[in-house]
Every structure is written in structure tokens, then in C-alpha cells.
Amino acid sequence: MIPYLNIKKINQPYQEAFLSKTKLFFDKGHYILGDEVLKFEQEFAAYCKVSHCIGVGNGLDALLLIFKAYIELGALQPGDEVIVPANTYIACILAIQNAGLTPKLVDTNFLNYNLTIDVLQQQVTQNTKAVLMVHLYGQITDALAIQTFCKDFGLLLIEDAAQAHGAVANDRKAGAIGNAAGFSFYPGKNLGCLGDGGAITTNNAQLADCVRSLRNYGSELKYHNIYKGINSRLDELQAAFLRLKLPDLDFDNKKRQGIAKRYLTEIVNPLIVLPFVNDFSAHVFHVFPVRVEHRAEFQQYLMDHNIQTLIHYPIPPHKQQAMSELNDLRFPISELVHKQIVSIPLNPSLTVDEQDFIIEKMNGF
Ligand SMILES: *Cc1c(COP(=O)(O)O)cnc(C)c1O
């Protein structure tokens, strides 16, 4: 069986070092916002080439806290409109709504499944105050054009970089493209910890200070609350684990890109639409999505050959029961993508034999 993702195998090499760190942790007895979080924040900021990183509890809170902070700082007002791609994970919509802002969903395209500059130009209105670009599946697209557009129109540009740790577009890492970015370190992500974790990156010192306070009950000094914050701190043990893994992230991403190059050249089957990639450094292949008309049949065929696949995602956010206010909206391309997309195994722990086997079976469908 080739599982979609063998997370045990990916984390195994770090086990011993982590256990020694855990022992030190017991000796120290400092559990919340200690040295490990502080050091990880410095190291991840340096990695992304930004001046500030703030560790938080998860990827959803990372996005939520960015929006909340912009409201506290007066850069956004409650109810302001934020453009967000319809083809995304529901966290994006929840973060916007839970901050008291209004999501304006826009359709995607068949080339990279992300937000394009054309759609942005068509959909922007006088009410638009911010854009949430999502580097879905690990790919940064139209970065320069979207950056320039947002600057010219005075819009805040926020990145959802939860799937794109280490991707580079025009010499800027994911996390350094917009005014601020949210990351997730959920175990399955390209940089994943042993539970929940997230971070915000930015070059804006004021925003960083505000987020740092908001993640910790809105206080800078203990028991002095400046804002109505939340409790969403990156856990000390998770930060310790992330510090062990971060030095290998680029190597792991290169492995992912190498496997993707093989898939893109060696999978030749008119029934399978491969992802479009024009710049390999801008894509870290968090997932390798293909489109197939008869998806259920395709998944069953692969399962019969012991290859596990997943769907990212089966139901678009605007069609979810929880989003009844959005249920009447129509996004034909996103809806078709959700019907046809399927992710095949691609991760750094995949052996050459497994890659060969996957390619062979893909061509045999
Ligand atoms: C994983 C993910 C999130 C949410 O991260 P959590 O840590 O699970 O809250 C947000 N956006 C995208 C695109 C994701 O893939």
C-alpha cells in the first residue's frame, strides 16, 4: 500500500533529537512562550526573509489575528470587503468572517486554480479593502502583478501561505509577498509539527506588535489588557520540534519538486490533466492535484492497485452547510475543479520504486 502521506516516516528522523529536547524541557519547567518559541520565531523570520514572525496556535488563528490586528490599528473597519478565491480551504472564509469582515468570493481558473490578476481587476470595487491570496497546493501565482495592483489601489495584501512554506516567486519567499502572511504547521503541511501550530510573518513592526499582543489575551504586560485578544500561542514543544525540522525544509521541497518533475514528464494520459507549472521555485507541491472526469472510477482503480489518493477539497466553502449565506453564489470553474480534482501521493518520503509504480499505474488508467 502506498499511503497518500506517511507522516510517521517523515517525522521519524527527528524523534531522538526531540526526545532529548523534551528532557531539557522537563528540567527547565518553562512551558508557555519560552525560548523555543522565541528562537523559532527568529529562525522562521530569517528563513522567510521578513523582519517579524509571531508563533500562534494554528493556521486559522494566524489569518484571523492578521485581520483583527488591522482592525485594531484602524487599517480595516468592521464590514470591509476582502477578496478571496472561491477555490480554497474554508479557513480563509472563516478568518475573514470571524474578524467581522465581509468575504467577497471570486472564481478561479483551470491553469493553477488560484486567484488571477484578471479576476482581481474585474471584481475589485470601491468597497474592497483587502485581498487574501492563497498559495493553494503550494504554488504562488501572479505574485508581482497582484502585489503591484494592491499597492496601486491601496489594498492590503494578505497571504494564506499554509501550503507554501519555502516557495519563492520573484526572489520573495511565501510569507514575504504581501503585507502579512499566515502559516499553518498542521502535521501534514510541508513544515509540520506534532500537533497544531501556526505563525504570522510581516515586515510591519506595528502589526507584529499588535498580533503578538492579540495572540496572548491582548496583553503585552501580564494582566494588562490593551485589546480584546484571544489565547492562541504557539506551543513551546511544537516550536522545539519545528526548529529541528526547519533546516531540512528546502531539501524536502527540492525532493517534492523532483518528484513533480518526473510526474509532469512521465505521466502521459489524455484522461489525466496535470497541473500547470511555469516556475518550479514558486511551487513546493504541498499537493499534486490532477483533474479527471471520472474521478470515483479513477480513485477506485488506484485503490485497487494500492495507491491512496485524497480530494482537496470535495465541497467548496460556498456550498458548505455552515455557509448558508453563500450557498446561492455560483462559481462555475471552482465548482468543476471541486468535482474533478484529486491529489496523488507526492511527499519527500516517497521512494523511487513507489514513484515508478505510481507513474506506471497513472499511465495504465
Ligand atoms: C491547513 C490550511 C489552513 C488552516 O490551518 P490550520 O492550522 O489547520 O488551522 C488554512 N489555509 C489553508 C490553505 C490550509 O491548507
Tab-separated table of N, CA and C in Angstrom, residues 18 41 45 57 103 118 137 145 173 205 207 238 253 302 322 324 353 365:
chain	number	residue	atom	x	y	z
A	18	PHE	N	14.355	15.131	19.346
A	18	PHE	CA	13.208	15.731	20.019
A	18	PHE	C	13.076	15.209	21.446
A	41	GLU	N	10.619	31.772	16.193
A	41	GLU	CA	10.131	32.983	15.518
A	41	GLU	C	11.276	33.701	14.797
A	45	ALA	N	11.463	33.820	10.709
A	45	ALA	CA	11.501	35.153	10.089
A	45	ALA	C	12.719	35.246	9.168
A	57	GLY	N	-1.409	29.538	17.545
A	57	GLY	CA	-1.903	28.189	17.787
A	57	GLY	C	-2.183	27.339	16.557
A	103	PRO	N	-16.323	38.561	3.345
A	103	PRO	CA	-15.599	37.916	2.250
A	103	PRO	C	-16.290	38.169	0.920
A	118	ASP	N	-6.399	39.009	-13.593
A	118	ASP	CA	-7.561	39.387	-14.415
A	118	ASP	C	-8.843	39.394	-13.588
A	137	TYR	N	-2.242	24.553	-2.982
A	137	TYR	CA	-1.478	23.370	-3.409
A	137	TYR	C	0.031	23.594	-3.331
A	145	ALA	N	2.142	40.844	-10.212
A	145	ALA	CA	1.000	41.595	-10.727
A	145	ALA	C	0.019	41.917	-9.594
A	173	LYS	N	10.122	34.948	-0.757
A	173	LYS	CA	9.549	33.720	-0.228
A	173	LYS	C	8.061	33.916	0.073
A	205	ALA	N	6.245	46.463	11.736
A	205	ALA	CA	6.528	46.334	13.180
A	205	ALA	C	5.273	46.576	14.026
A	207	LEU	N	2.118	46.109	13.151
A	207	LEU	CA	1.233	44.953	13.022
A	207	LEU	C	1.762	43.793	13.866
A	238	GLN	N	5.977	22.280	20.408
A	238	GLN	CA	5.815	22.292	18.949
A	238	GLN	C	6.899	23.157	18.314
A	253	ASN	N	11.604	20.236	0.100
A	253	ASN	CA	10.874	20.857	-1.009
A	253	ASN	C	11.524	20.503	-2.352
A	302	LEU	N	-7.010	3.244	-8.683
A	302	LEU	CA	-5.734	3.388	-7.969
A	302	LEU	C	-5.762	2.620	-6.649
A	322	ALA	N	-22.513	25.095	6.578
A	322	ALA	CA	-22.198	26.152	7.540
A	322	ALA	C	-22.229	27.540	6.909
A	324	SER	N	-24.466	29.049	4.804
A	324	SER	CA	-25.751	29.174	4.103
A	324	SER	C	-25.883	30.527	3.400
A	353	ASP	N	11.040	3.605	-6.293
A	353	ASP	CA	10.181	2.495	-6.714
A	353	ASP	C	8.704	2.862	-6.628
A	365	PHE	N	-4.334	3.871	-16.642
A	365	PHE	CA	-5.762	4.131	-16.396
A	365	PHE	C	-6.507	4.370	-17.720
